[in-house]
Amino acid sequence: MASLGQMASGIAHEINNPLAVLVAHIGLQMEDNLPSNYRHSLERMMGVTNRISDIVKGLRFIARDGSHENKQEVSLNKIINQTLTFCNEKYKKSGISLVFNSIIEPSVYCREVQISQVILNLLHNSFDAIEGTNNPWVEINCLENNTHLELSVTDSGQGISPGIKDKLFTPFFTTKSTDKGTGIGLSISQGIIKDHGWELFVDFNCINTKFVIKIPLKRRNKNHLNSMYFGALAIGAELSVAAAAVF
């Protein structure tokens, strides 16, 4: 992964320099009074260059070795959206619907790069499983209750066969052809999730294929109580000062 990160950094440098020149020239052209069809073409060109820039950023981000990074509070939606940037086009070209549903804005205590790598692995697995099927789709959902967050990746597949249930997270076990997988993605992902104190499992009650990441809210609750405690101390101190000023 470290070697891949170095290669990605080199590729990004070689692409970003001419890309910056291209963006500057397009921007200058757009300042002129142009017919609407020309301006529309330039806007499309600018959109494509921005897309290339996002892909390069995504490559550098996902290829980093996150194992030595410190855990920190990060927006889970940000991690998901940044990961989707890296694979949206692949899904679109294959006619696979990819939807992210979240009505909450949760933050999680994690190594951002590693969680992004786990999500990307689940998305790649879904893609390989349903590519070429009828009406393929993948949904990412994020829900919250009193004890945990639940991040799920569900695809239109017909579920996991009970016969491979116990082998699913075994290193080098795969149902894919040799040109599509080595069988280490899920085992690595499970290791990362366990290291965070989270859970990764398959929901066998779902009629489709659904992988779930269960994230405890203990740390968030602790932080929330701490902030309430120190907030109460601050208010108490202000009242004491006010009272002293009065008397």
XYZ file of C-alpha atoms in Angstrom:
247
model
C 0.000 0.000 0.000
C 2.894 2.369 0.765
C 4.415 1.729 -2.679
C 1.035 2.356 -4.279
C 0.787 5.620 -2.353
C 4.180 6.749 -3.648
C 3.181 5.863 -7.194
C -0.146 7.700 -6.801
C 1.666 10.779 -5.525
C 3.956 10.736 -8.568
C 1.020 10.301 -10.940
C -0.845 13.158 -9.238
C 2.138 15.485 -9.668
C 2.498 14.645 -13.370
C -1.218 15.119 -14.032
C -1.918 18.167 -11.857
C 0.657 20.462 -13.478
C -0.732 20.296 -17.051
C -4.244 20.134 -15.592
C -3.712 23.492 -13.849
C -2.588 25.040 -17.145
C -5.658 23.637 -18.898
C -8.005 24.992 -16.211
C -6.383 28.438 -16.444
C -6.783 28.567 -20.238
C -10.420 27.439 -20.075
C -11.080 30.075 -17.409
C -9.593 32.824 -19.589
C -11.687 31.730 -22.560
C -14.851 31.807 -20.461
C -14.246 35.472 -19.585
C -14.834 36.462 -23.221
C -18.237 37.161 -24.751
C -18.918 33.880 -26.500
C -21.901 32.305 -28.240
C -23.891 30.145 -25.824
C -22.911 26.882 -27.556
C -19.180 27.685 -27.176
C -19.641 28.641 -23.548
C -21.545 25.405 -22.921
C -18.662 23.424 -24.439
C -16.146 25.235 -22.227
C -18.268 24.556 -19.158
C -18.330 20.873 -20.018
C -14.540 20.919 -20.455
C -14.161 22.561 -17.060
C -16.406 19.908 -15.544
C -14.244 17.146 -17.024
C -11.020 18.724 -15.734
C -12.562 19.032 -12.267
C -13.550 15.378 -12.484
C -9.947 14.406 -13.328
C -8.729 16.454 -10.374
C -11.192 14.686 -8.025
C -10.073 11.269 -9.277
C -6.419 12.094 -8.645
C -7.217 13.372 -5.139
C -9.223 10.230 -4.468
C -6.386 8.016 -5.663
C -3.881 9.722 -3.392
C -6.268 9.530 -0.435
C -7.284 5.895 -0.816
C -3.736 4.664 -1.513
C -2.290 6.095 1.701
C -1.237 3.762 4.482
C -3.583 4.807 7.272
C -2.379 2.281 9.868
C 0.041 4.775 11.463
C -2.404 7.669 11.582
C -3.946 8.761 14.864
C -7.675 8.297 15.275
C -9.729 11.470 15.251
C -13.317 12.684 15.067
C -14.357 12.755 11.401
C -17.662 13.225 9.605
C -18.821 9.784 8.460
C -20.737 11.362 5.569
C -17.537 13.072 4.438
C -15.685 9.746 4.387
C -18.466 8.108 2.381
C -18.775 10.958 -0.126
C -15.025 11.096 -0.626
C -14.975 7.347 -1.255
C -17.889 7.578 -3.710
C -15.944 10.117 -5.755
C -13.457 7.361 -6.464
C -15.965 4.862 -7.876
C -19.050 6.817 -9.031
C -17.980 6.871 -12.678
C -17.321 3.132 -12.724
C -20.858 2.446 -11.496
C -22.385 4.950 -13.903
C -20.670 3.460 -16.943
C -21.904 -0.016 -15.994
C -25.493 1.144 -15.495
C -25.495 0.346 -11.779
C -27.518 2.660 -9.552
C -25.436 3.826 -6.574
C -27.309 5.753 -3.866
C -26.186 7.094 -0.494
C -29.034 7.707 1.982
C -28.396 9.545 5.228
C -30.622 11.932 7.151
C -28.048 12.354 9.927
C -24.605 13.965 10.125
C -22.681 11.586 12.388
C -19.071 11.945 13.393
C -16.951 8.910 14.254
C -13.645 8.410 16.052
C -11.499 6.564 13.512
C -8.584 6.414 11.112
C -10.249 8.081 8.142
C -8.179 6.450 5.394
C -8.720 2.935 6.724
C -12.508 3.335 6.973
C -12.591 4.701 3.436
C -10.635 1.643 2.278
C -13.158 -0.666 3.964
C -16.130 1.087 2.342
C -14.419 1.017 -1.052
C -13.754 -2.711 -0.700
C -17.436 -3.377 0.062
C -18.464 -1.279 -2.945
C -16.046 -3.128 -5.220
C -17.396 -6.463 -3.996
C -20.959 -5.359 -4.704
C -19.971 -4.137 -8.155
C -18.312 -7.438 -9.067
C -21.294 -9.420 -7.760
C -24.064 -7.597 -9.646
C -22.381 -6.273 -12.795
C -24.312 -7.469 -15.835
C -27.432 -8.471 -13.876
C -30.922 -7.043 -14.419
C -31.602 -3.670 -12.768
C -28.486 -3.680 -10.576
C -28.321 -1.275 -7.647
C -26.310 -0.539 -4.524
C -27.505 1.454 -1.526
C -25.457 2.893 1.312
C -27.488 3.709 4.402
C -26.523 5.320 7.679
C -28.842 4.996 10.679
C -28.513 5.803 14.359
C -30.137 4.614 17.566
C -29.324 5.159 21.237
C -26.347 2.810 21.326
C -24.749 2.694 17.892
C -24.491 3.856 14.318
C -25.237 1.358 11.576
C -23.563 1.857 8.211
C -24.763 -0.655 5.614
C -23.864 -1.444 2.016
C -26.681 -3.383 0.323
C -26.758 -4.558 -3.281
C -29.340 -6.182 -5.538
C -27.704 -9.589 -5.230
C -29.627 -12.534 -3.802
C -27.672 -12.772 -0.576
C -24.734 -14.864 0.624
C -24.977 -18.627 0.269
C -25.223 -20.349 3.677
C -22.543 -22.762 2.499
C -19.839 -20.072 2.563
C -21.097 -18.219 5.621
C -18.277 -19.416 7.882
C -15.575 -18.852 5.240
C -16.565 -15.346 4.225
C -13.915 -13.479 6.235
C -11.234 -16.158 5.878
C -8.060 -14.835 4.196
C -7.695 -15.870 0.534
C -11.190 -17.321 0.331
C -13.032 -15.922 -2.673
C -15.855 -16.832 -5.035
C -14.461 -14.476 -7.682
C -12.363 -15.475 -10.669
C -8.601 -15.090 -10.234
C -8.510 -11.923 -12.359
C -10.991 -10.129 -10.080
C -9.928 -10.885 -6.523
C -7.440 -12.501 -4.167
C -9.789 -13.128 -1.245
C -8.042 -10.827 1.237
C -10.256 -7.741 0.985
C -12.909 -8.807 3.495
C -10.414 -10.287 5.947
C -8.358 -7.063 5.923
C -11.536 -5.004 6.241
C -12.690 -7.038 9.221
C -9.274 -6.590 10.855
C -9.486 -2.810 10.428
C -13.027 -2.701 11.821
C -12.124 -4.872 14.826
C -9.106 -2.656 15.522
C -11.527 0.260 15.792
C -13.694 -1.675 18.257
C -16.493 -1.880 15.692
C -18.258 -4.850 14.047
C -18.476 -5.949 10.405
C -21.001 -8.639 9.541
C -23.518 -9.845 6.964
C -27.215 -9.334 7.622
C -28.591 -12.750 6.652
C -32.140 -11.574 7.368
C -32.001 -9.312 4.323
C -33.279 -10.817 1.045
C -30.439 -9.027 -0.765
C -26.731 -8.931 0.015
C -26.164 -6.591 2.934
C -22.936 -5.878 4.803
C -23.217 -3.890 8.022
C -20.672 -1.886 10.002
C -21.853 -1.392 13.583
C -20.258 1.560 15.359
C -20.735 2.000 19.136
C -21.569 5.495 20.360
C -19.795 5.141 23.721
C -17.076 7.633 22.884
C -19.490 10.189 21.518
C -21.673 9.873 24.634
C -18.620 10.314 26.842
C -17.557 13.424 24.962
C -21.095 14.758 25.138
C -21.232 14.254 28.920
C -17.814 15.880 29.325
C -18.864 18.941 27.360
C -22.087 19.159 29.428
C -20.045 18.871 32.651
C -17.503 21.551 31.718
C -20.291 23.709 30.317
C -22.088 23.486 33.662
C -18.863 24.406 35.480
C -18.417 27.438 33.226
C -22.005 28.589 33.845
C -21.550 28.063 37.589
C -18.369 30.119 37.545
C -20.102 32.954 35.687
C -22.968 32.976 38.194
C -20.490 33.090 41.088
C -18.701 36.072 39.565
C -22.013 37.815 38.939
C -23.152 37.164 42.505
C -19.870 38.497 43.902
C -20.237 41.658 41.828
C -23.743 42.240 43.201
C -22.823 41.772 46.863
